[in-house]
Amino acid sequence: MSDDEQTQQCEETYCKKRTVRSEAQLDEIAPRSRVVKLSLWRRLKNKMRCSEDTARSMLLRYIPVMRWLPRYPAREWLLGDVVSGLSVGIVQLPQGLAYALLAGLPPVFGLYTSFYPVFIYFLLGTSRHISVGTFAVVCVMIGSVTESLAPNYNFMSSENATFIDTVARDKLRVELATSLAFLVGLFQIALGLIQFGFVVTYLSDPLVSGYTTASAIHVLVSQLKYLFGIRMSQKTQPFSLIHTLIKLFSRITQTNIGTIVTSLIATTILLVVKYLNERLASKFVMPIPIELIMLIVSTGISYAVRLDDMFGIENVGDIPVGLKVPLLPRYSLFGDLVGNAFAIAVVGYAITISLGKVFASKHGYKVDSNQELIAIGFSNFVGSFFQCFAISASVSRSVLQESTGGNSQVASAVASFVIFIIILRAGELFQDLPKAILAAIVVVNLKGMFKQFKDIGVLWKTNKVDLLIWLVTFIATILLNMDIGLAVSVAFSLLTVIFRIQMSTYSILGQVDEIDIYRDVTKYPQAKEIPGIKIFQSSTTVFFANADMYIEALYKKCGIDVDRLIEKKRKAIKKIIRKQEKANKKAKKETQHAREVTGHENIGFEDLEMGNIQKETEEEKQQGLVGGDLVIVPGHATSKTIQGKRTLQALGLEKPNFHSLILDFSSVNFVDTVCVKALKKICKNFAEIEVDVYLVGCNGAAINGLKNGNFFDDAFSKAHVFAAVHDAVTYLTKKCNDQVTPDTRL
């Protein structure tokens, strides 16, 4: 049997077995099971129960290294992880020193941050390929906090305005940064434990792209003072970026020639070698560690030539050897840091989970978003006791870790061990390293973020709303600084969602080639409306924000002014009632007059007058029932007119050219009270103009919402709800044929 014959046979079998069922009939055939919800106390009690299996499961869940390390395939992965770890560790050394400077802290604290939190993530993280630690975007957010709460002018000597007490300033900034990391960790742990990992979904890709691009601009501007060798303080408030640029250009004459020459040479070499690493990546076992080479060479030249003394090129300064004793954060600073801590917690997690999902999708494994929150949170929380600042995943190091053969977080453990050795023994060797070299490393590593400007062209061609989100996020972050810019960006992004829902697409559906496919009649010429039936569809959920627009669009698409027609009908009925009352009064008056003349009641005359009125009423009813176009088919609405209300035709009003209205609710995800009220209004108004209303495509949540909202009653029951558009059309067509076919039986 050929494929075409099999397809045709399947279609015939489907058509034969297909039976139209309303929601009421489905409830009888396959009633929904009742779900018993446990009370909050019961659920908490069940969660608090502990057994050996439960404890083991929780341990493996919250400490993933215990799950995957015993099954680690050392023969296949170990060599790649060691090479990758050494490569990342070599790159992490200069970046740690440079990004600590970006955070407004002494460089050695960048080394601490590259060790403790990285090892904690090795134990708790679920991503196999990301490299956590210092990252430019998070560091510039930390720097905005430290420089605003501990500005240089607060530590200037009263006797000498040019002298700054750097020891006291750095001590306070370190306390601020560690307290900030403590709060960031607490926020992330709390969000992870309450399963709040989905919060990152409110940060769309265009928002993250625009935000990180604007952050790169902030990072670049913050490093200009080191590239030009100009001593100046920075403000962190709205429009501070513009203020910094104005201040920088006003002091451009104070540029240190030796510093700017050093910056240009370092930047050029870094760009050229990184370009060669990209082009010749397939020929190298590992990329040329140009950043480490730059650190060693520049430190040697600075030490030998004494660049600080001869040309005034500022060096890193003292780098203590060894690990710090754990210290508690200063609780008195928490009040000033809460808002910034939450912003950094969200941004750091968003960057981490975004990178984690990219690599997980590429290599075919799953990343637990809530566990990632806990992992990154504990990394910050524990690191804060060892004077580390907040961390996130690094884009450049993660790409390096994956491209050099890294297969698991063993590579991160190797990288942290490299940093550990440097902290113990080699840190003091970089005391003569020029700060301009670190600034050049920071700026060159922003190249990947600046490439995100290409997203503007892509979004222009694909989605204008996403482009608007990107631009608003970029401009708000540039002008209003990092924290306020993020809040404005998220608010605007959510606002676009509301506008998209309100600006939904409404359409009238028609049947395509007499099959069970229905499409918009304005977009598909093959789709034809079914006589007497209107099928209305909305592209979004109907709720409080767009319920009125839904009703207006429905009236417009149906081509009738429902409210005006109802008003005309009521006026016509009132007019008839007034005529009847007038006739009754006249008859009563004439009866009274006859009684006064004859002295007794003329019952026959009264019956004659009332008989005329009743006869006229019956004639009007008959006219309303049998006259007019055959398109009108009596339903639950017209049955009411038979019982006492007058039809539009009897009142001399124009009838709608359809007898049934089908509302396609397949796009409705939930039903609120406003939606229920809107549906009741639609059913009531269309019933008054003799049109039956039916719902199709309602999911379980929508049915429950309608039921809880007391929508179903005698006038509109579940018998008017169908699973699909074609079911409702089939039911109405059969009903129409049954009612217009005359009874030929004797």
XYZ file of C-alpha atoms in Angstrom:
746
model
C 0.000 0.000 0.000
C 1.381 3.394 -0.986
C 1.932 6.276 1.440
C -0.874 8.315 -0.147
C -3.332 5.402 0.232
C -2.291 4.903 3.871
C -2.763 8.602 4.559
C -6.190 8.579 2.920
C -7.215 5.482 4.894
C -6.083 7.099 8.150
C -8.058 10.234 7.300
C -11.191 8.183 6.553
C -10.792 6.220 9.779
C -10.323 9.452 11.736
C -13.414 11.027 10.181
C -15.513 7.927 10.916
C -14.400 7.623 14.517
C -14.517 11.348 15.244
C -17.490 12.147 17.468
C -18.434 15.673 18.489
C -18.576 16.056 22.254
C -19.268 19.139 24.307
C -17.502 19.814 27.599
C -20.619 18.681 29.488
C -20.638 15.351 27.639
C -16.901 14.917 28.219
C -17.414 15.452 31.957
C -19.859 12.539 31.937
C -17.643 10.256 29.819
C -14.274 11.168 31.335
C -14.742 13.194 34.525
C -11.739 15.053 35.888
C -10.046 13.547 38.893
C -10.208 15.680 41.979
C -6.814 16.799 43.201
C -6.616 17.065 46.960
C -4.292 19.888 47.948
C -2.407 19.461 51.159
C -2.354 22.282 53.641
C 0.731 24.430 54.041
C 1.497 22.851 57.405
C 1.160 19.357 55.908
C 3.506 20.192 53.043
C 6.074 21.678 55.421
C 5.785 18.639 57.662
C 6.404 16.293 54.735
C 9.445 18.287 53.682
C 10.870 18.244 57.196
C 10.728 14.468 57.411
C 14.141 12.904 57.119
C 15.311 9.421 56.347
C 18.571 7.939 55.207
C 17.515 7.995 51.560
C 16.195 11.546 51.834
C 19.381 12.784 53.475
C 21.530 11.081 50.854
C 19.424 12.498 48.043
C 19.642 16.033 49.449
C 23.385 15.691 49.947
C 23.922 14.629 46.331
C 21.571 17.357 45.137
C 23.192 20.256 46.963
C 26.793 19.004 46.667
C 26.951 17.763 43.051
C 30.669 16.976 43.185
C 29.827 13.929 45.336
C 27.641 12.681 42.507
C 29.891 13.142 39.487
C 33.454 12.906 40.885
C 33.274 9.170 41.794
C 32.251 8.488 38.189
C 34.820 10.848 36.693
C 36.375 9.265 33.534
C 39.997 10.107 34.322
C 41.478 8.425 31.239
C 39.358 10.428 28.814
C 39.053 13.775 30.606
C 41.964 14.301 32.999
C 44.578 15.465 30.485
C 42.185 17.933 28.858
C 41.091 19.285 32.241
C 44.689 19.774 33.417
C 45.712 21.621 30.227
C 42.541 23.703 30.352
C 43.009 24.466 34.054
C 46.606 25.626 33.531
C 45.500 27.841 30.626
C 42.673 29.405 32.613
C 44.867 29.850 35.694
C 47.506 31.678 33.644
C 44.842 34.028 32.264
C 43.100 34.389 35.616
C 46.239 35.817 37.238
C 46.427 39.057 35.216
C 42.651 39.381 35.024
C 42.328 38.983 38.787
C 44.864 41.746 39.378
C 43.269 43.994 36.745
C 39.642 43.490 37.762
C 40.443 44.163 41.425
C 41.660 47.557 40.270
C 38.371 47.940 38.402
C 36.484 47.244 41.646
C 38.461 50.011 43.363
C 40.495 47.576 45.478
C 44.189 46.673 45.791
C 45.150 44.039 43.152
C 45.933 41.275 45.650
C 42.247 40.946 46.523
C 41.632 39.939 42.935
C 43.923 36.945 43.556
C 41.960 35.955 46.673
C 38.726 36.202 44.657
C 40.246 33.984 41.969
C 40.944 31.230 44.512
C 38.333 30.744 47.270
C 35.062 31.214 45.338
C 36.362 29.202 42.370
C 37.054 26.194 44.574
C 33.623 26.472 46.248
C 31.952 26.474 42.843
C 33.948 23.362 41.919
C 32.157 21.599 44.789
C 28.631 22.955 44.247
C 28.262 23.959 40.579
C 26.381 21.974 37.950
C 27.938 23.478 34.814
C 30.974 21.586 33.533
C 32.487 24.327 31.418
C 32.044 27.815 32.887
C 34.888 29.551 34.691
C 33.777 31.684 37.629
C 35.747 34.421 39.329
C 36.369 38.074 38.595
C 34.321 39.577 35.747
C 34.352 43.098 34.339
C 30.621 43.869 34.572
C 30.300 42.776 38.204
C 33.570 44.471 39.119
C 32.486 47.815 37.696
C 29.235 47.533 39.703
C 31.303 46.860 42.830
C 33.596 49.755 41.928
C 30.626 52.113 41.678
C 29.701 51.168 45.263
C 33.183 51.395 46.761
C 34.003 54.700 45.063
C 30.675 56.281 46.013
C 30.785 55.226 49.691
C 34.550 55.679 50.088
C 35.542 58.501 47.661
C 39.084 59.830 47.494
C 38.195 63.295 48.793
C 37.124 61.789 52.134
C 40.715 60.686 52.722
C 42.584 63.827 51.672
C 44.849 65.438 54.228
C 43.632 68.806 55.535
C 47.159 70.153 55.270
C 47.953 68.797 51.814
C 44.945 68.507 49.503
C 46.901 66.401 47.016
C 47.811 63.691 49.531
C 45.361 60.780 49.913
C 45.495 58.338 52.794
C 45.357 55.252 50.588
C 45.769 52.827 53.508
C 42.601 54.015 55.263
C 40.741 54.327 51.956
C 41.647 50.812 50.814
C 40.744 49.350 54.207
C 37.244 50.832 54.067
C 36.768 49.804 50.429
C 37.763 46.226 51.214
C 35.246 46.178 54.069
C 32.586 47.522 51.731
C 33.398 44.956 49.031
C 33.436 41.981 51.430
C 30.195 43.093 53.108
C 28.671 43.477 49.656
C 29.799 39.952 48.709
C 28.252 38.634 51.945
C 24.864 40.175 51.106
C 25.066 39.088 47.463
C 25.718 35.521 48.601
C 22.814 35.603 51.068
C 20.419 36.885 48.396
C 21.499 34.213 45.923
C 21.319 31.366 48.452
C 17.863 32.463 49.623
C 16.569 32.747 46.045
C 17.986 29.319 45.226
C 16.457 27.619 48.270
C 12.971 28.975 47.502
C 13.299 27.764 43.891
C 13.466 31.312 42.525
C 15.832 30.540 39.680
C 13.210 31.586 37.150
C 13.781 35.262 38.122
C 16.450 35.395 35.430
C 13.748 34.887 32.797
C 12.809 38.531 33.286
C 16.229 39.425 31.902
C 15.762 38.792 28.193
C 18.681 38.317 25.805
C 18.342 41.837 24.299
C 18.280 43.285 27.820
C 21.386 41.373 28.918
C 23.167 42.275 25.667
C 22.350 45.977 25.961
C 23.227 46.013 29.659
C 26.604 44.307 29.271
C 27.465 46.538 26.297
C 26.697 49.655 28.337
C 28.673 48.144 31.225
C 31.623 47.756 28.863
C 31.423 51.501 28.172
C 31.460 52.148 31.934
C 34.474 49.853 32.323
C 36.326 51.588 29.485
C 35.708 55.059 30.928
C 36.771 53.936 34.401
C 40.118 52.713 33.004
C 40.927 55.866 31.039
C 42.528 57.521 34.082
C 44.995 54.626 34.314
C 45.634 54.588 30.557
C 46.359 58.345 30.532
C 48.044 58.470 33.944
C 45.650 61.143 35.266
C 44.851 61.235 38.969
C 41.153 61.857 39.508
C 38.218 60.566 41.521
C 35.020 59.223 40.002
C 31.413 59.717 41.014
C 28.813 56.988 40.858
C 25.440 58.633 40.409
C 23.098 59.370 37.495
C 24.999 61.013 34.602
C 28.312 60.214 36.347
C 29.721 58.796 33.096
C 29.275 62.137 31.352
C 30.683 63.938 34.393
C 33.756 61.680 34.367
C 34.413 62.271 30.667
C 34.093 66.044 31.081
C 36.444 65.959 34.049
C 38.914 63.736 32.185
C 39.062 65.974 29.111
C 39.400 69.061 31.288
C 42.582 67.502 32.735
C 43.895 66.083 29.476
C 46.929 68.368 29.734
C 47.981 66.446 32.856
C 48.445 63.248 30.838
C 51.588 61.306 31.722
C 53.443 60.674 28.459
C 55.201 57.564 29.764
C 51.916 56.044 30.924
C 50.065 56.641 27.656
C 52.988 55.245 25.614
C 53.030 52.142 27.834
C 49.262 51.776 27.401
C 49.414 52.065 23.613
C 52.235 49.549 23.265
C 50.545 47.051 25.616
C 47.130 47.427 23.941
C 48.587 46.966 20.450
C 50.543 43.848 21.397
C 47.564 42.319 23.193
C 45.212 42.926 20.242
C 47.655 41.510 17.693
C 48.452 38.353 19.663
C 44.797 37.729 20.536
C 43.940 38.071 16.847
C 46.618 35.484 16.010
C 45.265 33.185 18.736
C 41.828 33.313 17.119
C 43.052 32.772 13.569
C 45.550 30.021 14.427
C 43.561 28.336 17.200
C 43.479 25.009 15.342
C 47.287 24.924 15.121
C 47.992 25.692 18.793
C 47.671 23.190 21.629
C 46.819 26.144 23.852
C 46.619 29.885 23.101
C 49.679 32.061 23.562
C 49.404 33.344 27.177
C 50.114 36.893 26.094
C 48.595 38.441 29.239
C 50.934 36.473 31.511
C 53.879 37.206 29.227
C 52.922 40.903 29.268
C 52.813 40.876 33.078
C 56.224 39.235 33.427
C 57.952 41.346 30.775
C 56.461 44.676 31.890
C 57.206 43.934 35.556
C 60.836 43.099 34.672
C 61.239 46.273 32.595
C 59.613 48.406 35.299
C 61.864 46.924 37.969
C 65.035 47.262 35.893
C 64.452 50.753 34.462
C 62.549 52.135 37.491
C 59.689 53.458 35.373
C 57.977 54.895 38.448
C 60.915 57.100 39.356
C 62.012 58.088 35.829
C 58.660 58.627 34.065
C 56.119 58.747 36.902
C 54.359 55.561 35.759
C 52.237 54.344 38.689
C 52.884 50.786 39.876
C 50.631 48.270 41.626
C 52.501 48.585 44.909
C 52.705 46.199 47.834
C 51.279 42.704 47.308
C 51.370 40.697 50.550
C 52.310 37.030 50.413
C 50.170 34.317 51.985
C 46.518 33.879 52.843
C 44.422 36.212 54.950
C 42.846 35.240 58.259
C 39.051 34.928 57.939
C 37.173 38.025 59.118
C 33.507 38.777 59.698
C 31.942 41.470 57.500
C 30.935 44.807 59.013
C 27.223 44.560 59.736
C 26.924 48.327 60.137
C 27.490 48.749 56.397
C 24.619 46.484 55.321
C 22.013 49.246 55.268
C 23.914 51.156 52.579
C 24.545 48.054 50.459
C 21.245 46.140 50.306
C 19.934 47.652 47.058
C 23.224 47.289 45.188
C 23.696 43.783 46.579
C 20.399 42.594 45.105
C 21.216 44.138 41.715
C 24.666 42.499 41.656
C 23.143 39.178 42.771
C 20.682 39.178 39.873
C 23.189 40.359 37.242
C 25.906 37.939 38.370
C 23.495 35.024 38.332
C 22.038 36.038 34.951
C 25.483 36.035 33.348
C 26.417 32.728 35.000
C 23.258 30.823 34.079
C 23.245 32.232 30.536
C 26.769 30.959 29.907
C 26.016 27.681 31.652
C 22.978 27.011 29.448
C 24.928 27.832 26.286
C 27.623 25.244 27.048
C 25.098 22.717 28.403
C 23.106 22.910 25.175
C 26.277 22.545 23.123
C 27.545 19.467 24.999
C 24.217 17.789 25.783
C 23.766 18.022 29.543
C 21.464 19.935 31.886
C 22.208 22.816 34.220
C 20.098 23.163 37.389
C 19.186 26.854 37.572
C 18.305 26.789 41.283
C 21.458 24.869 42.217
C 23.496 27.390 40.217
C 22.024 30.140 42.381
C 23.016 28.230 45.505
C 26.494 27.457 44.132
C 27.295 31.026 43.115
C 25.705 32.261 46.362
C 27.846 30.032 48.575
C 30.918 31.031 46.561
C 30.236 34.685 47.380
C 29.139 33.968 50.951
C 32.198 31.904 51.898
C 34.542 34.153 49.926
C 33.358 37.230 51.839
C 34.983 35.858 55.026
C 38.328 35.670 53.187
C 38.124 39.252 51.870
C 36.889 38.346 48.407
C 34.484 40.485 46.387
C 31.451 39.240 44.438
C 31.982 36.954 41.436
C 30.201 35.596 38.385
C 31.121 33.550 35.329
C 33.646 35.097 32.949
C 32.860 34.972 29.249
C 36.448 34.982 28.003
C 37.761 32.427 30.510
C 34.755 30.132 30.018
C 35.337 30.103 26.277
C 39.033 29.428 26.916
C 38.262 26.592 29.346
C 35.948 24.897 26.855
C 38.146 25.435 23.787
C 41.333 24.079 25.426
C 39.779 20.706 26.235
C 38.049 21.286 29.572
C 35.373 18.684 30.276
C 34.480 19.275 33.927
C 35.023 21.572 36.896
C 38.288 19.729 37.577
C 39.722 22.380 35.234
C 38.502 25.086 37.634
C 40.101 23.232 40.554
C 43.428 23.160 38.676
C 43.093 26.889 37.862
C 42.409 27.736 41.519
C 45.464 25.679 42.533
C 47.610 27.764 40.144
C 46.332 30.939 41.827
C 46.930 29.385 45.252
C 50.619 28.833 44.403
C 50.941 32.421 43.187
C 49.315 33.787 46.367
C 51.713 31.794 48.542
C 54.953 32.456 46.690
C 54.841 34.614 43.571
C 52.507 37.508 44.439
C 55.212 39.886 45.624
C 57.060 39.555 42.294
C 54.425 41.801 40.642
C 54.819 44.800 42.955
C 56.509 46.816 40.180
C 53.812 46.013 37.601
C 52.513 49.261 35.997
C 48.783 49.868 36.474
C 48.604 50.917 32.829
C 49.329 47.298 31.845
C 46.414 46.051 33.936
C 44.155 48.741 32.455
C 45.186 47.670 28.939
C 44.350 44.034 29.787
C 40.903 45.090 31.021
C 40.164 47.202 27.938
C 41.314 44.549 25.448
C 39.153 41.915 27.138
C 36.122 44.136 26.475
C 36.421 43.453 22.747
C 33.863 40.643 22.886
C 31.320 42.899 24.607
C 31.805 45.685 22.083
C 30.990 43.174 19.336
C 27.467 43.111 20.752
C 26.816 46.377 18.900
C 26.214 44.084 15.912
C 23.019 42.971 17.656
C 21.452 46.298 16.668
C 21.477 45.383 12.984
C 20.224 41.864 13.646
C 17.371 43.052 15.881
C 16.409 45.747 13.366
C 15.773 43.018 10.801
C 14.133 40.509 13.147
C 12.232 42.252 15.966
C 11.790 45.994 16.477
C 10.468 45.600 20.034
C 13.587 43.684 21.108
C 15.684 46.373 19.452
C 13.836 49.003 21.493
C 14.552 47.029 24.681
C 18.249 46.861 23.725
C 18.471 50.605 23.051
C 16.524 51.658 26.158
C 18.646 49.351 28.322
C 21.862 50.683 26.806
C 20.914 54.355 27.120
C 19.447 53.985 30.639
C 22.563 52.165 31.886
C 24.876 54.713 30.283
C 23.044 57.737 31.695
C 21.601 56.498 34.996
C 24.471 54.245 36.095
C 24.474 50.487 36.602
C 21.940 49.928 39.396
C 19.236 52.401 38.350
C 19.797 51.480 34.706
C 19.093 47.823 35.467
C 15.858 48.664 37.303
C 14.670 50.899 34.454
C 15.575 48.234 31.891
C 13.641 45.463 33.645
C 10.637 47.753 34.147
C 10.637 48.758 30.481
C 11.039 45.149 29.355
C 8.006 44.080 31.419
C 6.093 47.081 30.083
C 6.658 45.905 26.522
C 5.149 42.539 27.474
C 2.003 44.299 28.719
C 1.810 46.372 25.543
C 2.280 43.272 23.383
C -0.600 41.572 25.167
C -2.792 44.649 24.852
C -1.861 45.078 21.191
C -2.935 41.538 20.362
C -4.153 40.435 16.939
C -7.859 39.715 16.458
C -9.245 37.824 13.491
C -12.297 36.124 12.008
C -11.555 32.534 11.015
C -12.806 30.678 7.961
C -12.719 27.046 6.901
C -10.004 25.975 4.445
C -11.200 23.668 1.639
C -14.006 22.212 3.800
C -11.597 20.455 6.148
C -11.021 20.908 9.893
C -8.450 23.699 9.394
C -9.453 27.302 10.111
C -7.426 30.404 9.222
C -7.767 34.183 9.190
C -10.017 35.112 6.266
C -8.143 38.377 5.652
C -4.789 36.607 5.236
C -5.808 33.365 3.562
C -7.995 33.702 0.435
C -8.806 29.973 0.587
C -10.412 30.379 4.020
C -14.157 30.937 3.683
C -16.595 31.935 6.411
C -19.337 29.432 7.194
C -22.809 30.937 6.579
C -24.507 31.860 9.817
C -21.408 31.280 11.985
C -18.738 33.754 13.134
C -15.474 32.381 14.534
C -13.503 34.977 16.514
C -9.909 34.468 17.645
C -7.496 36.480 19.809
C -3.745 35.943 19.756
C -3.310 36.473 23.516
C -4.887 35.745 26.866
C -8.001 37.739 27.797
C -7.490 39.364 31.205
C -8.032 42.645 33.031
C -5.594 44.641 30.869
C -7.233 43.877 27.515
C -10.780 42.656 28.247
C -12.398 45.894 27.037
C -10.299 45.842 23.882
C -11.335 42.228 23.301
C -15.025 43.176 23.387
C -14.498 46.187 21.112
C -12.550 44.095 18.590
C -15.235 41.398 18.702
C -17.995 43.884 17.877
C -15.911 45.440 15.120
C -14.976 42.120 13.512
C -18.597 40.926 13.621
C -19.591 44.016 11.660
C -22.460 45.070 13.902
C -22.915 47.702 16.586
C -24.256 45.389 19.276
C -24.893 48.090 21.872
C -26.752 50.259 19.336
C -28.859 47.314 18.167
C -29.778 46.404 21.750
C -30.697 50.030 22.409
C -32.971 50.087 19.346
C -34.590 46.828 20.429
C -35.312 48.114 23.911
C -36.722 51.367 22.554
C -38.984 49.415 20.182
C -40.181 47.200 23.043
C -40.855 50.242 25.227
C -42.789 51.807 22.366
C -44.975 48.703 22.001
C -45.503 48.553 25.746
C -46.579 52.189 25.761
C -49.003 51.501 22.905
C -50.404 48.508 24.765
C -50.776 50.511 27.964
C -52.469 53.295 26.016
C -54.835 50.801 24.370
C -55.566 49.220 27.743
C -56.336 52.593 29.253
C -58.586 53.457 26.297
C -60.434 50.146 26.576
C -60.811 50.600 30.309
C -62.117 54.121 29.802
C -64.658 53.015 27.187
C -65.756 50.144 29.431
C -66.252 52.569 32.299
C -68.223 54.898 30.017
C -70.440 52.028 28.821
C -71.066 51.038 32.450
C -72.184 54.527 33.293
C -74.611 54.585 30.266
C -76.163 51.103 30.632
C -75.754 50.699 34.325
C -73.938 47.333 34.010
C -70.604 46.043 32.708
C -70.273 45.303 28.982
C -68.102 42.256 29.273
C -68.399 41.399 25.624
C -67.033 44.758 24.550
C -64.082 44.389 26.888
C -63.326 40.927 25.578
C -63.565 42.247 22.046
C -60.991 44.965 22.708
C -58.632 42.708 24.599
C -59.046 40.014 21.968
C -57.807 42.390 19.300
C -54.711 43.140 21.346
C -54.020 39.475 22.043
C -54.556 38.599 18.404
C -52.126 41.299 17.380
C -49.570 40.012 19.874
C -49.859 36.451 18.609
C -49.472 37.620 15.022
C -46.293 39.491 15.989
C -44.907 36.380 17.670
C -45.638 34.262 14.634
C -44.012 36.861 12.442
C -40.905 36.753 14.619
C -40.718 32.972 14.494
C -41.254 32.166 10.829
C -40.427 35.336 8.955
C -37.073 36.550 7.757
C -33.903 34.940 6.480
C -33.338 31.223 6.955
C -29.886 32.057 8.337
C -31.444 32.710 11.732
C -31.707 29.407 13.553
C -33.449 29.410 16.942
C -31.153 28.469 19.841
C -31.099 29.089 23.550
C -31.340 32.839 22.928
C -34.385 32.682 20.579
C -36.144 30.229 22.842
C -36.428 33.064 25.317
C -38.027 35.271 22.658
C -40.659 32.554 22.091
C -41.441 32.590 25.809
C -42.275 36.277 25.913
C -39.586 38.564 24.411
C -40.110 39.892 20.918
C -37.722 39.032 18.094
C -35.783 41.618 16.107
C -37.791 40.801 13.002
C -41.095 41.316 14.814
C -39.815 44.680 16.010
C -38.836 45.697 12.480
C -35.093 45.709 13.214
C -32.286 44.342 11.063
C -31.047 40.945 12.200
C -27.346 39.921 12.306
C -26.286 37.773 9.358
C -25.162 34.994 11.705
C -26.942 32.964 14.339
C -23.919 31.580 16.262
C -20.679 33.090 17.557
C -17.688 30.856 18.332
C -14.970 32.311 20.583
C -11.629 30.543 20.100
C -9.968 30.404 23.542
C -7.021 28.237 22.505
C -4.586 31.082 23.276
C -6.057 31.767 26.735
C -3.741 30.518 29.496
C -5.737 31.671 32.517
C -9.061 33.306 33.347
C -9.421 36.119 35.873
C -12.569 37.753 37.253
C -12.488 40.514 34.638
C -12.399 37.911 31.860
C -15.410 36.143 33.393
C -17.339 39.433 33.566
C -16.417 40.221 29.960
C -17.660 36.797 28.800
C -20.910 37.192 30.732
C -21.425 40.564 29.082
C -20.732 39.099 25.625
C -23.164 36.203 26.163
C -25.886 38.493 27.522
C -25.559 41.085 24.730
C -25.476 38.558 21.907
C -28.387 36.665 23.442
C -30.407 39.884 23.195
C -29.739 40.050 19.455
C -30.592 36.351 19.027
C -27.025 35.020 18.592
C -25.781 31.951 20.487
C -22.251 32.041 21.914
C -19.926 29.027 22.114
C -16.409 28.591 23.530
C -13.765 26.314 22.003
C -10.196 25.326 22.816
C -10.402 25.966 26.575
C -7.649 24.213 28.513
C -8.087 22.832 32.008
C -6.939 26.029 33.706
C -9.403 28.103 31.698
C -12.299 25.729 32.472
C -11.451 25.831 36.184
C -11.240 29.626 36.069
C -14.653 29.870 34.445
C -16.114 27.388 36.938
C -14.633 29.182 39.954
C -15.900 32.486 38.577
C -19.486 31.107 38.493
C -19.666 31.579 34.732
C -21.653 28.444 33.938
C -25.390 28.662 34.594
C -28.691 27.684 32.953
C -28.225 30.222 30.151
C -24.647 29.165 29.381
C -23.670 25.658 30.398
C -20.764 23.407 29.510
C -22.875 22.146 26.612
C -21.728 25.310 24.807
C -18.024 24.516 25.273
C -16.185 22.330 22.735
C -12.638 21.017 22.451
C -11.965 22.379 18.961
C -13.366 24.853 16.463
C -14.355 22.086 14.057
C -16.352 20.299 16.765
C -18.446 23.413 17.378
C -18.904 24.010 13.640
C -19.990 20.391 13.095
C -22.463 20.612 15.979
C -23.988 23.898 14.732
C -24.183 22.724 11.126
C -26.009 19.544 12.178
C -28.307 21.533 14.435
C -29.078 23.973 11.617
C -29.849 21.158 9.167
C -32.108 19.406 11.684
C -34.133 22.575 12.310
C -34.577 23.711 8.691
C -35.427 20.200 7.358
C -39.266 19.789 7.302
C -40.862 16.811 9.029
C -42.300 14.570 6.244
C -43.644 11.884 8.536
C -47.472 11.212 8.452
